[in-house]
Coordinates of C-alpha atoms in Angstrom, one line a residue:
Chain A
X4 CA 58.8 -26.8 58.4
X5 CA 57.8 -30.5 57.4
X6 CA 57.6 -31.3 53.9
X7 CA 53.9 -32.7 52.8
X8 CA 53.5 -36.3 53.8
X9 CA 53.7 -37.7 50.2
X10 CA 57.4 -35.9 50.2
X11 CA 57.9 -37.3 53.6
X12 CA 56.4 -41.1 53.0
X13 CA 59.0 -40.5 49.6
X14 CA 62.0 -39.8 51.9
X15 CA 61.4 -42.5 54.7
X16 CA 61.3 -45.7 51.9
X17 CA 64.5 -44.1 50.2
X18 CA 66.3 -44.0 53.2
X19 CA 65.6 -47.4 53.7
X20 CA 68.1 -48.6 50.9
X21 CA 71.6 -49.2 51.8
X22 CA 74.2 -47.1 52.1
X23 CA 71.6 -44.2 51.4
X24 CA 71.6 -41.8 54.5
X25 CA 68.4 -39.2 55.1
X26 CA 70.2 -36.6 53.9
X27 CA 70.5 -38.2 50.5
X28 CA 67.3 -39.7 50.5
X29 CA 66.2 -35.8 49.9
X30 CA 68.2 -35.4 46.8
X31 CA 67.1 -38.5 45.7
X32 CA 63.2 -37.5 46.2
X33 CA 63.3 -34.5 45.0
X34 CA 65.0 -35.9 41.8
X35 CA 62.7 -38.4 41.4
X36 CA 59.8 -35.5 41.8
X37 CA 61.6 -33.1 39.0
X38 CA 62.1 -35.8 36.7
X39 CA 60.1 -36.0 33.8
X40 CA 56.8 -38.2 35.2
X41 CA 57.0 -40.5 32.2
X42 CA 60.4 -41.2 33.9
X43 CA 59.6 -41.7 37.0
X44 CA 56.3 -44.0 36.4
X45 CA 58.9 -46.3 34.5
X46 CA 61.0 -46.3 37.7
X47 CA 58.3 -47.3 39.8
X48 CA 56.8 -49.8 37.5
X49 CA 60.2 -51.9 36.9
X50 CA 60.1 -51.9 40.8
X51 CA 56.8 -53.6 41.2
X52 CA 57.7 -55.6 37.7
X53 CA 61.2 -57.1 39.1
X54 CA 59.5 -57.7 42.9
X55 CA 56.2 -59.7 41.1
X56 CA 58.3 -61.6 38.4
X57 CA 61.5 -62.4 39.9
X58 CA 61.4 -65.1 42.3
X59 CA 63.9 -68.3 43.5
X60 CA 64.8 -70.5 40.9
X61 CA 63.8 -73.9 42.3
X62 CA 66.4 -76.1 41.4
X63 CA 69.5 -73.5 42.5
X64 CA 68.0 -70.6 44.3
X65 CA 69.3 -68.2 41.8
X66 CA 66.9 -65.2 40.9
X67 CA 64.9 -65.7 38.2
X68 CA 61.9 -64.5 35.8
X69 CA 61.5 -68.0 35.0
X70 CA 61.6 -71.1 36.5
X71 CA 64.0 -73.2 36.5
X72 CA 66.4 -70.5 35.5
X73 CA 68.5 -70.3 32.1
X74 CA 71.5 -71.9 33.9
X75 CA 69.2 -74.9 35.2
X76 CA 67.4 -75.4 31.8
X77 CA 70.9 -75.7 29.6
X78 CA 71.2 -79.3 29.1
X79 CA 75.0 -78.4 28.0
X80 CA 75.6 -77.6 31.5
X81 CA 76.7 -80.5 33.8
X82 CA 74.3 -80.7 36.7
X83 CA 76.3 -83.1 38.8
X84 CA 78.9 -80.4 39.0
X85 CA 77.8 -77.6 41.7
X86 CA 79.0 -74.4 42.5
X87 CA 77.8 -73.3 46.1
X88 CA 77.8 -69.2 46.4
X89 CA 76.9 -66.7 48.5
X90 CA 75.1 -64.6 46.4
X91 CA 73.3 -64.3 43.0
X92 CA 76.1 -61.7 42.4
X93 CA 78.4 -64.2 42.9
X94 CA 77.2 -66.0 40.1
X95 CA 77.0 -63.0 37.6
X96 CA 80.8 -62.5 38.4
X97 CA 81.7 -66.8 38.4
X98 CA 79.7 -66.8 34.8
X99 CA 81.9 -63.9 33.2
X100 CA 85.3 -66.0 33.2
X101 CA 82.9 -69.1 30.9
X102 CA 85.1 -71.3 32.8
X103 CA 82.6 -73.1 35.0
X104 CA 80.5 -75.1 33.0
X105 CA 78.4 -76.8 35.7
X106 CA 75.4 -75.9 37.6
X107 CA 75.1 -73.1 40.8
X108 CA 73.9 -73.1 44.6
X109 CA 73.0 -69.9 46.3
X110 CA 73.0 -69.6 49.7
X111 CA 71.8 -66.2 50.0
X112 CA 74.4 -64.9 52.7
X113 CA 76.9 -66.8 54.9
X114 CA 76.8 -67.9 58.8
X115 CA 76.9 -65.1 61.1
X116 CA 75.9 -65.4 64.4
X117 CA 75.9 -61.7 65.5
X118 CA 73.4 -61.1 62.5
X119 CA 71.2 -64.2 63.9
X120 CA 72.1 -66.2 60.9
X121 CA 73.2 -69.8 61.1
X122 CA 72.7 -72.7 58.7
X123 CA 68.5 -72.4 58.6
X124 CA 68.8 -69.4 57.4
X125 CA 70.3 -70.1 54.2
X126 CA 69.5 -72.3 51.6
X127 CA 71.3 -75.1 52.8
X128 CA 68.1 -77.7 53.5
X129 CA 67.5 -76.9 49.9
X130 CA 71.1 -78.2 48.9
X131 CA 71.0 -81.5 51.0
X132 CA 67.6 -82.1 48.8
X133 CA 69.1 -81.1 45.7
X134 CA 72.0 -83.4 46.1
X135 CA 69.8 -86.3 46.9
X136 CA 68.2 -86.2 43.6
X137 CA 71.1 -85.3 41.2
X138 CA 74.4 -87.6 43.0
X139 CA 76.8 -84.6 42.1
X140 CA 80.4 -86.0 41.3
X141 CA 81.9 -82.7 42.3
X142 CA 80.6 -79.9 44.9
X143 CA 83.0 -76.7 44.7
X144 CA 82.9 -74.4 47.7
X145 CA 82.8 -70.7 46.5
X146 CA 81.8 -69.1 49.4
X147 CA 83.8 -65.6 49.7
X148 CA 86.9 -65.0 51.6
X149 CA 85.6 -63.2 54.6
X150 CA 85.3 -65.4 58.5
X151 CA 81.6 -65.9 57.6
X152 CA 82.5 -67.4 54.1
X153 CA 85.3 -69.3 55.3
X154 CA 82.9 -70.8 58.3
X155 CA 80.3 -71.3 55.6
X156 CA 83.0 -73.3 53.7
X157 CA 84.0 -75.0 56.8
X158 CA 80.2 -75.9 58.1
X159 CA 79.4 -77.0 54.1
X160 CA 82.5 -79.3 53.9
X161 CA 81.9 -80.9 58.0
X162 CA 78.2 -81.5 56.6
X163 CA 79.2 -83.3 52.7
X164 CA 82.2 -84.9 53.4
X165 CA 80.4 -88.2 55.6
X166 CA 78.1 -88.4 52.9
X167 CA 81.2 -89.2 50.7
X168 CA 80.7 -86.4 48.2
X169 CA 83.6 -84.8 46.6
X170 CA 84.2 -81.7 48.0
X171 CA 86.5 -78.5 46.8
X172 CA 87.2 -75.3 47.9
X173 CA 88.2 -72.6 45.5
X174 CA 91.7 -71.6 45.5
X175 CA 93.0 -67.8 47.4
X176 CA 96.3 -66.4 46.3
X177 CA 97.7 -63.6 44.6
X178 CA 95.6 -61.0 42.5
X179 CA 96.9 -61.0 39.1
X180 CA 99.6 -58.1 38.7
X181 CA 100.0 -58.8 42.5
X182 CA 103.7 -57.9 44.0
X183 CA 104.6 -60.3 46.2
X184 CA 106.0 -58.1 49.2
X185 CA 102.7 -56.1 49.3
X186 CA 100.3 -59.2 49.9
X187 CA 99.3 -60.4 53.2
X188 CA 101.4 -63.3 54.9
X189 CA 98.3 -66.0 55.0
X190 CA 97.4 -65.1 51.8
X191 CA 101.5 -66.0 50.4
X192 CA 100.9 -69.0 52.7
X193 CA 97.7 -70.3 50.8
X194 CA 99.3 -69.3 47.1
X195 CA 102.4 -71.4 48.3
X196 CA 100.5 -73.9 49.1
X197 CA 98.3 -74.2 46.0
X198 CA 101.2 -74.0 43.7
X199 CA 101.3 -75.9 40.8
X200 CA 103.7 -77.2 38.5
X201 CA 104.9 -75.8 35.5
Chain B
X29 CA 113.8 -36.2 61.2
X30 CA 111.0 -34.2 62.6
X31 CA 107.4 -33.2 62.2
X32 CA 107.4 -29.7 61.8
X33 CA 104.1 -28.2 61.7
X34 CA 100.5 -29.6 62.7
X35 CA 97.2 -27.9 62.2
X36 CA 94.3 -28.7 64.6
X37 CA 91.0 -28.4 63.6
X38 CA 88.1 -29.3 66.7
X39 CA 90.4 -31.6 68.0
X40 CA 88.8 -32.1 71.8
X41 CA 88.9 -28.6 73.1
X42 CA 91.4 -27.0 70.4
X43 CA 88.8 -24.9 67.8
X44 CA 91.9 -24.6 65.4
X45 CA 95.7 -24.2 66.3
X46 CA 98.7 -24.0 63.7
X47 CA 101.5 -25.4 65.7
X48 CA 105.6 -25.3 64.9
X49 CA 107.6 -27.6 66.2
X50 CA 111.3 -27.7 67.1
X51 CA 113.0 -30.6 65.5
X52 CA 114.9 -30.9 69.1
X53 CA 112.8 -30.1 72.2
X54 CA 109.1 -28.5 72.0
X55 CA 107.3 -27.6 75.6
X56 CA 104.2 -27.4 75.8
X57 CA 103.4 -25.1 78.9
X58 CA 99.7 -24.3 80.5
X59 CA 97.9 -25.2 84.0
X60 CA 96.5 -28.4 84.1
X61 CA 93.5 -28.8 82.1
X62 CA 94.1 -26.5 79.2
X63 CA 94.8 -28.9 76.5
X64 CA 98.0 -29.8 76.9
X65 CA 97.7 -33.8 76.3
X66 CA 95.6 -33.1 73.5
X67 CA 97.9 -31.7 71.7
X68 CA 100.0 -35.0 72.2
X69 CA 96.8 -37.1 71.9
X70 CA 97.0 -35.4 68.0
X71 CA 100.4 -35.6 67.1
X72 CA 100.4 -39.4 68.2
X73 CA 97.2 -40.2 66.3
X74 CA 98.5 -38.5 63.4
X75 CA 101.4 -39.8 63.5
X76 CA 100.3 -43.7 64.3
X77 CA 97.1 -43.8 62.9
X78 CA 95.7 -44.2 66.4
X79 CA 94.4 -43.0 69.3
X80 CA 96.0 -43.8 72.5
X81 CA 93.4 -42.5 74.6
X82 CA 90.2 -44.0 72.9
X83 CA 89.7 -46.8 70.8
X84 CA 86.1 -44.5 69.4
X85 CA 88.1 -41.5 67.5
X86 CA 84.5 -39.8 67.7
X87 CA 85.0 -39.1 70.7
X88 CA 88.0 -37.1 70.1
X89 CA 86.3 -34.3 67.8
X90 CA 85.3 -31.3 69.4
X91 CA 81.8 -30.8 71.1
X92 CA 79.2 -30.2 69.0
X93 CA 81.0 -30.1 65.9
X94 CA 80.9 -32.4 63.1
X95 CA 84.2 -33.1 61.8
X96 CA 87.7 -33.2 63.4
X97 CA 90.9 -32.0 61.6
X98 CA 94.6 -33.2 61.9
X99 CA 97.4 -31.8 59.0
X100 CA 100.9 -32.5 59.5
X101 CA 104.3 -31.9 57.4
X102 CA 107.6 -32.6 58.0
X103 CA 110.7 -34.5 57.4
X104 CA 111.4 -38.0 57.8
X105 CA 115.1 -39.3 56.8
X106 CA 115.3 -35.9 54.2
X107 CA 112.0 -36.9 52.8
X108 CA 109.4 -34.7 53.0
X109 CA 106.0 -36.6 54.1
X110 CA 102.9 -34.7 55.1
X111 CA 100.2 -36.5 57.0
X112 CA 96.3 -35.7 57.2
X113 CA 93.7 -37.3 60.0
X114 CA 89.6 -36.5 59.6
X115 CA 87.0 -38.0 61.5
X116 CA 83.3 -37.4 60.9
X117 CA 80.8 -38.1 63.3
X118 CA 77.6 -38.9 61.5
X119 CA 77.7 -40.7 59.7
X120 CA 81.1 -42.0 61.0
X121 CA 84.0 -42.1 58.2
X122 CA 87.6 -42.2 59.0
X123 CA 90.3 -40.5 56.7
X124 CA 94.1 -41.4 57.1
X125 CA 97.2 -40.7 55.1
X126 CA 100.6 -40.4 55.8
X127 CA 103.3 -42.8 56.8
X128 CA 103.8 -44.2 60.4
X129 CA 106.7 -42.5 62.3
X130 CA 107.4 -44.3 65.1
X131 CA 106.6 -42.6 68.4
X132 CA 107.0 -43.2 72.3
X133 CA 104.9 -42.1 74.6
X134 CA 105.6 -41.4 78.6
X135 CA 102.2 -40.8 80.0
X136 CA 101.6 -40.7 84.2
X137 CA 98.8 -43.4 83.1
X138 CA 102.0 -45.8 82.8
X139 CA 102.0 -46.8 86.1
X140 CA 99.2 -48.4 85.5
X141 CA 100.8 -50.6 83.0
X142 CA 102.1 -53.1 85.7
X143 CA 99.5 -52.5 88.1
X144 CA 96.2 -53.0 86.1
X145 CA 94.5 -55.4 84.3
X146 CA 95.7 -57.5 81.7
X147 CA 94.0 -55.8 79.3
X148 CA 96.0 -52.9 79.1
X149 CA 99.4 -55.0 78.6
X150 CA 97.3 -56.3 75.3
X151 CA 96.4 -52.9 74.6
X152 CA 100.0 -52.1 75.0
X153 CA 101.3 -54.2 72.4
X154 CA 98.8 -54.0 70.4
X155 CA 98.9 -50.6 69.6
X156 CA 102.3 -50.7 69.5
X157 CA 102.3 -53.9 66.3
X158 CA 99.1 -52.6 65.0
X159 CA 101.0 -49.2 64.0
X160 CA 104.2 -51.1 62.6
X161 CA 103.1 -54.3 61.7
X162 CA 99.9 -54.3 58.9
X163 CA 99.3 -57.8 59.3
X164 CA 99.1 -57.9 63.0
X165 CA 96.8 -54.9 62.6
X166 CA 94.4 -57.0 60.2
X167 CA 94.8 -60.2 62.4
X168 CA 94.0 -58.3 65.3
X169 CA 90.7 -57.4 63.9
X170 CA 89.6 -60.4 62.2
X171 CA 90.2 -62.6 65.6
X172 CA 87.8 -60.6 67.2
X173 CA 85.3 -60.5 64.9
X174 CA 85.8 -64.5 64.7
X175 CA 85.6 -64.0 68.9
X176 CA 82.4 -62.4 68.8
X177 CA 80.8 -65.0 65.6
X178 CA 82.2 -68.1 67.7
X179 CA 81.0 -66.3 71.5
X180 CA 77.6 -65.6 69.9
X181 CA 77.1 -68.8 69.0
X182 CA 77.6 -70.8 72.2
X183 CA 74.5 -68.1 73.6
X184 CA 72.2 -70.2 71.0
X185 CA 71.1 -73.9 71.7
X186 CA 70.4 -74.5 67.6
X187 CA 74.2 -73.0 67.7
X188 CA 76.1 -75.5 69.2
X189 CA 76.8 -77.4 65.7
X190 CA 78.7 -74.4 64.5
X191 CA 80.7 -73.4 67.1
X192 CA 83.7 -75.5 65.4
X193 CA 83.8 -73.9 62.4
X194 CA 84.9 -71.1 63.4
X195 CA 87.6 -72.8 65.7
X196 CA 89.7 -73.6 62.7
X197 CA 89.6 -69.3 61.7
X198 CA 90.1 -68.5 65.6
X199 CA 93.2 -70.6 65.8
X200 CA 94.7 -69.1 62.4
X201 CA 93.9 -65.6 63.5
X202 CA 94.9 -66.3 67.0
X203 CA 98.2 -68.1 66.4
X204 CA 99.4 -64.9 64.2
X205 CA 98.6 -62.4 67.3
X206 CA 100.6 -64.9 69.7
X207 CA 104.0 -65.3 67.8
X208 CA 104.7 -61.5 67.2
X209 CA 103.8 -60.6 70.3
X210 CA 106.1 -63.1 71.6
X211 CA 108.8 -62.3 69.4
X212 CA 108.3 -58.7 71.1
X213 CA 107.6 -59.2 75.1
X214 CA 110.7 -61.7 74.1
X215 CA 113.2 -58.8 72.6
X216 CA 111.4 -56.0 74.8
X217 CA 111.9 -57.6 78.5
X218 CA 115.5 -58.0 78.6
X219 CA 116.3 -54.3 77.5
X220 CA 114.0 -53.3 80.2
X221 CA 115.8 -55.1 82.6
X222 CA 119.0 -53.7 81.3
X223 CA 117.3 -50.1 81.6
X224 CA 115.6 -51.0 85.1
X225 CA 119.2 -52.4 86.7
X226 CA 121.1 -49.0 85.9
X227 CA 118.4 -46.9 87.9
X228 CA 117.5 -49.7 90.3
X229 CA 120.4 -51.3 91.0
X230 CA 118.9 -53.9 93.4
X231 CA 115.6 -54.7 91.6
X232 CA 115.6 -57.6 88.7
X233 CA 113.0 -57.0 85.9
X234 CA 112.0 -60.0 84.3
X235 CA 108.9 -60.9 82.5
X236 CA 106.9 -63.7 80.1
X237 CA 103.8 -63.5 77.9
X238 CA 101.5 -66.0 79.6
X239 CA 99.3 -67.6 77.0
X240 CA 95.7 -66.9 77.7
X241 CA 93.6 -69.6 78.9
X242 CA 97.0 -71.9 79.4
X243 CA 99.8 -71.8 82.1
X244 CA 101.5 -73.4 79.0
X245 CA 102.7 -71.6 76.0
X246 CA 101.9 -72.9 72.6
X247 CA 104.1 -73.3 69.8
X248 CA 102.2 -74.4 66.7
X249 CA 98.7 -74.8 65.8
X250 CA 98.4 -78.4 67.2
X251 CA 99.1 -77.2 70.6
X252 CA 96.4 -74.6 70.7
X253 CA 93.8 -76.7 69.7
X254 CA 95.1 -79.3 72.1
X255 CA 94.4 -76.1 74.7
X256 CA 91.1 -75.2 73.0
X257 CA 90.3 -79.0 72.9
X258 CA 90.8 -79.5 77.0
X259 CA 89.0 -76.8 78.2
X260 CA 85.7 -77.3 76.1
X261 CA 83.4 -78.9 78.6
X262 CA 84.4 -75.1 80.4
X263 CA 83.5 -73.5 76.9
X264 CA 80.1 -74.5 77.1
X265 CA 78.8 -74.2 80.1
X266 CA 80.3 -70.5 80.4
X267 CA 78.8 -69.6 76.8
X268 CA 82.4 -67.9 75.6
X269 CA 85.9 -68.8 74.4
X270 CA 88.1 -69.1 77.3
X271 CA 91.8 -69.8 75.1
X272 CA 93.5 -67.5 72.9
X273 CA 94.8 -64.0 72.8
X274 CA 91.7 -62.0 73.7
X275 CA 93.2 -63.6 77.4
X276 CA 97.1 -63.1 77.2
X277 CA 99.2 -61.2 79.8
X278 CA 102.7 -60.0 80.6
X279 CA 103.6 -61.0 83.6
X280 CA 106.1 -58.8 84.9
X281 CA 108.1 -59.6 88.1
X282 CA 110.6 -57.6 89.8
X283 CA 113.1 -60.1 92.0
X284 CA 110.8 -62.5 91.5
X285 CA 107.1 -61.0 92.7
X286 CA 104.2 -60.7 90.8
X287 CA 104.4 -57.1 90.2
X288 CA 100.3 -56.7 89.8
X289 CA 100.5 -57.2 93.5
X290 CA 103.2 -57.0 95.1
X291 CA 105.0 -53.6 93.4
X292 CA 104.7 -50.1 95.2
X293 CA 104.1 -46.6 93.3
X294 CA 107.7 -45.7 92.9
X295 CA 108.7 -49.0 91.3
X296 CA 105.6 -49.2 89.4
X297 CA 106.6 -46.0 87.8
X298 CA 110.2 -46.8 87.4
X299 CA 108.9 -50.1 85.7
X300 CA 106.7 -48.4 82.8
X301 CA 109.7 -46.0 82.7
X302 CA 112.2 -48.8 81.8
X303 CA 109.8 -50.5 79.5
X304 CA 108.8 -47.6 77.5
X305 CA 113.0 -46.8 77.2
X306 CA 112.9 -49.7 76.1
X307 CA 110.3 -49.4 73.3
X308 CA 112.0 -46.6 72.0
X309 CA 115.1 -48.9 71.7
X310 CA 113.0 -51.7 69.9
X311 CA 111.4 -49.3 67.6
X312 CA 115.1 -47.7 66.3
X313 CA 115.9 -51.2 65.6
X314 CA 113.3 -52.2 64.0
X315 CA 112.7 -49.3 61.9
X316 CA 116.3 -47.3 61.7
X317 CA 114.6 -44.3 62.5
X318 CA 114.5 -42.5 65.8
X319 CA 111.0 -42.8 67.8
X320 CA 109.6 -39.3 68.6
X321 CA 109.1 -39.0 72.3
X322 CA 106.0 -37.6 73.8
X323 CA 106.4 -37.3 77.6
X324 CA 103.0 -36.1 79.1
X325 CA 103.6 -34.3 82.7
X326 CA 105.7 -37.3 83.9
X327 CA 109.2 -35.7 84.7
X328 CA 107.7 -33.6 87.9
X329 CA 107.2 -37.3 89.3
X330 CA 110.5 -38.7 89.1
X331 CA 113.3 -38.7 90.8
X332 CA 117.0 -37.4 89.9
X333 CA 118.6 -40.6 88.8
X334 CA 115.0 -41.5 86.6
X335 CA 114.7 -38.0 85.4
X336 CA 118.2 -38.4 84.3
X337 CA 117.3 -41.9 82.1
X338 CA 115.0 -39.9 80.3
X339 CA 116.7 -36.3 80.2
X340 CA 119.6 -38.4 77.9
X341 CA 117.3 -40.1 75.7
X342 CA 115.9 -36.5 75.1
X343 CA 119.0 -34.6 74.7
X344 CA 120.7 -36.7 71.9
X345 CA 121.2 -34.7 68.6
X346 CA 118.3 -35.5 66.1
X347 CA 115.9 -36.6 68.6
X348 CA 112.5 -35.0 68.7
X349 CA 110.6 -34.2 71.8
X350 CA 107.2 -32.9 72.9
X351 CA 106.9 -32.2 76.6
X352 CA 104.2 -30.9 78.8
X353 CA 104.6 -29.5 81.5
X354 CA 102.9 -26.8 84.1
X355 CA 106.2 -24.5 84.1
X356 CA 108.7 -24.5 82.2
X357 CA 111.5 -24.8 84.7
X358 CA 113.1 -28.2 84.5
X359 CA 113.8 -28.0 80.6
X360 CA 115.3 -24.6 80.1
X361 CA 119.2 -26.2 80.0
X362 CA 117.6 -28.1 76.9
X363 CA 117.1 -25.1 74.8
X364 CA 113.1 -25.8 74.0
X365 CA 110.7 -24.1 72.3
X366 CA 108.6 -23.0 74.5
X367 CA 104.2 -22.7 73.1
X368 CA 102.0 -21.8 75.7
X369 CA 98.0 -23.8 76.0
X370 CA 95.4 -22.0 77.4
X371 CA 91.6 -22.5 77.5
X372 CA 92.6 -24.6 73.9
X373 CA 94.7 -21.9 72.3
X374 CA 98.3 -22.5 71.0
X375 CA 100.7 -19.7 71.2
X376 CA 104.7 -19.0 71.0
X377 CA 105.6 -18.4 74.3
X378 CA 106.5 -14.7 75.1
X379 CA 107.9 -14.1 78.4
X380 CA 111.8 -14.9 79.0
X381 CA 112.6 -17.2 81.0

């Protein structure tokens, strides 16, 4: 027996989301149907409120309800100092150390041919035209870890460097609380290589 | 040190089997097609934390079921260890947990080892480093992720620009994979001469891990760039990387041939004999503890003094053996326990012999 088509059309858009399979797109539906409907109107409406007011932030492709963002508008924070990520998430977790005090660049995602993305997919144009206008004394490279990220890094750097910016790359090493004989040879490599004196 | 029991649950054509091992010599009896190898197929996955026969566990789980089901427990150097292996089909997920015992296994698909393609030389070593070696294992995999990011990219004209930067990871990744297998083809080849001379008196085993794309080997990262560098123009116009170890082989020579041509059957077989003899010598001294041997239906092909190389590896005290077989004839001086496999089912044997 098929469920009625509201049920179904319900189903089809959950399963859409990531990591949600069809069988727990049911549960989820029929949650969302037994749920008080005050509930589930609020659900729905901070969906359609988040996809009409958040957009890209102009200056540093963040998202944002206003634009430029926060980050952009705070004149205490050094806009010739630029933090390339990855992601917006990326920058939630860089702002919870309060250690970087300069301004962000999101890329949204890294170069990865087998996905079809390369550099035009990313907001990479957008950097080259940001730089232009704001002469940055220091661009840091905080793309993640993984072969796209590093690529990413290593594209970013071949494409800044002739244009006699200083570039950085964020440090790997060991986690904190790390034992040395559990951790991965290149990463011991890299931590002996950015050590530092004491 | 032994594995003692292992349950089975829709593993291939098993529907559920408790099995008891001996710590000394199990045989597994039944005509061919019965399930015999299957039962080795799960003792070496669960055991390794891989599957010798396919590199898609999903295929391994039982026809129309969902889920396959591998429990071990036994003893390893007085420590009790239990081990558990689940694979789901849809959506895929993989569940593994126990330590990695070192195993050997004899298969009749061994003569293929010299014979064949390149590919399953790799295949050989890397299953056996993978299983030892975590590093290796997570090297193994990012290079050919990097392999198909960089290959991918020479298919797209807007591409070219990036192809480099993913040289640099390639070469990192790449260089890793080269040196420890090196370091093993380099300790592995000259005990499997050894082994080879005593049953082939008149045959000399050598062999070298040819780099791939090179007829030189490489020794640091400047020298395989240097290799990546020369044969770009080639690169480009066949649209994939054509250096690194995605290419590598063992050649293997016996007095001085090319054994991927030149060897017949009989020495082919003695050859994968003598190199897996001599894996199970590598893997006691790299890891102190004695391999378990698996020998799939590969005695009935060999000849007294062969059968005899093996038969004294098996019979040492401590050693642990599983052995198929379609009678169980040429191990009854050995004292096995003998389990019978029919139509999937596992059972004590319970004629005499």
């Amino acid at each position: 027996m098929l469920y009625p088509e509201p049920i179904q059309d319900l189903v089809q858009e959950l399963a859409k989301l990531p990591g949600v399979g069809p069988k727990t797109a049911q549960r989820l539906a029929f949650f969302l149907l037994n749920m008080p409907k005050g509930e589930a109107e609020l659900l729905a409406s901070a969906i359609t409120n988040a996809r009409s007011r958040i957009r890209y932030c102009s200056e540093c492709f963040n998202f944002t309800d206003s634009d430029p963002c926060a980050i952009c508008r705070n004149a205490a924070r050094d806009p010739s100092w630029i933090m390339v990520v990855e992601h917006p998430k990326d920058v939630i977790a860089m702002e919870k150390t309060r250690e970087f005090k300069g301004r962000y660049h999101v890329l949204h995602g890294a170069i990865s041919p087998m996905e079809g993305i390369g550099p035009d997919d990313l907001k990479v144009r957008e950097l080259l035209n940001r730089l232009t206008q704001v002469s940055p004394r220091e661009i840091v490279l905080a793309t993640s870890s993984s072969l796209e990220g590093e690529a990413t890094a290593l594209y970013l750097a071949r494409l800044l460097k002739p244009m006699n910016y200083k570039v950085t790359r964020i440090a790997r090493g060991l986690p904190m609380g790390g034992d040395l004989d559990y951790t991965d040879e290149m990463t011991l490599a890299k931590a002996l290589e950015g050590r530092h004196d004491l | 040190m032994a594995l003692q029991v292992i349950d089975l649950s829709h593993f291939r054509n098993i529907s559920r089997a408790h099995v008891e091992l001996s710590p000394q010599l199990t045989l597994l009896v039944g005509a061919n097609g019965q399930g015999k190898t299957n039962v080795l197929e799960s003792i070496y996955l669960l055991l390794q934390g891989r599957d010798f026969r396919t590199s898609s566990e999903r295929e391994a789980i039982q026809n129309g079921e969902a889920v396959l089901w591998l429990q071990g427990a036994g003893e390893i150097q007085d420590r009790p260890q239990t081990w558990q292996h689940r694979v789901q089909r849809e959506p895929v997920k993989r569940f593994h947990r126990g330590i990695v015992v070192p195993t050997v296994l004899f298969s009749p698909d061994d003569v293929y080892l010299a014979k064949g393609s390149p590919e399953r030389r790799r295949r050989f070593l890397d299953l056996l480093l993978s299983a030892h070696d975590a590093h290796y294992a997570r090297s193994l995999r990012a290079f050919h992720r990097v392999l198909l990011q960089r290959n991918r990219a020479f298919k797209e004209s807007s591409w070219q620009g990036i192809i480099d930067d993913f040289t640099p990871l390639l070469i990192r990744e790449g260089l890793y994979l080269w040196k420890r297998r090196l370091e093993t083809v380099t300790a592995l080849i000259p005990k499997a001469a050894e082994i080879h001379a005593a049953v082939a008196p008149r045959e000399t085993l050598s062999g070298v891990l040819k780099f791939g794309g090179s007829d030189e080997p490489i020794v640091d990262e400047a020298g395989y760039r240097r290799v990546i560098d020369s044969r770009r123009a080639e690169e480009r116009v066949r649209q994939m990387t054509l250096v690194g170890p995605h290419r590598d082989d063992v050649v293997l020579t016996l007095n001085g041939m090319d054994t991927s041509v030149y060897a017949s059957q009989g020495q082919l077989r003695t050859l994968a004999l003598s190199l897996k003899l001599a894996t199970y010598h590598w893997l006691l001294e790299e890891t102190g503890i004695k391999p378990i041997i698996l020998l799939d239906d590969v005695l009935s092909e060999l000849d007294a003094a062969r059968r005899q190389a093996i038969l004294e590896t098996v019979s040492q005290p401590g050693q642990q053996t599983i052995v198929t077989d379609t009678e169980p004839r040429s191990y009854a001086a050995l004292n096995p326990r003998i389990l019978t496999v029919e139509q999937g089912e596992v059972q004590a044997w319970t004629n005499p012999v």
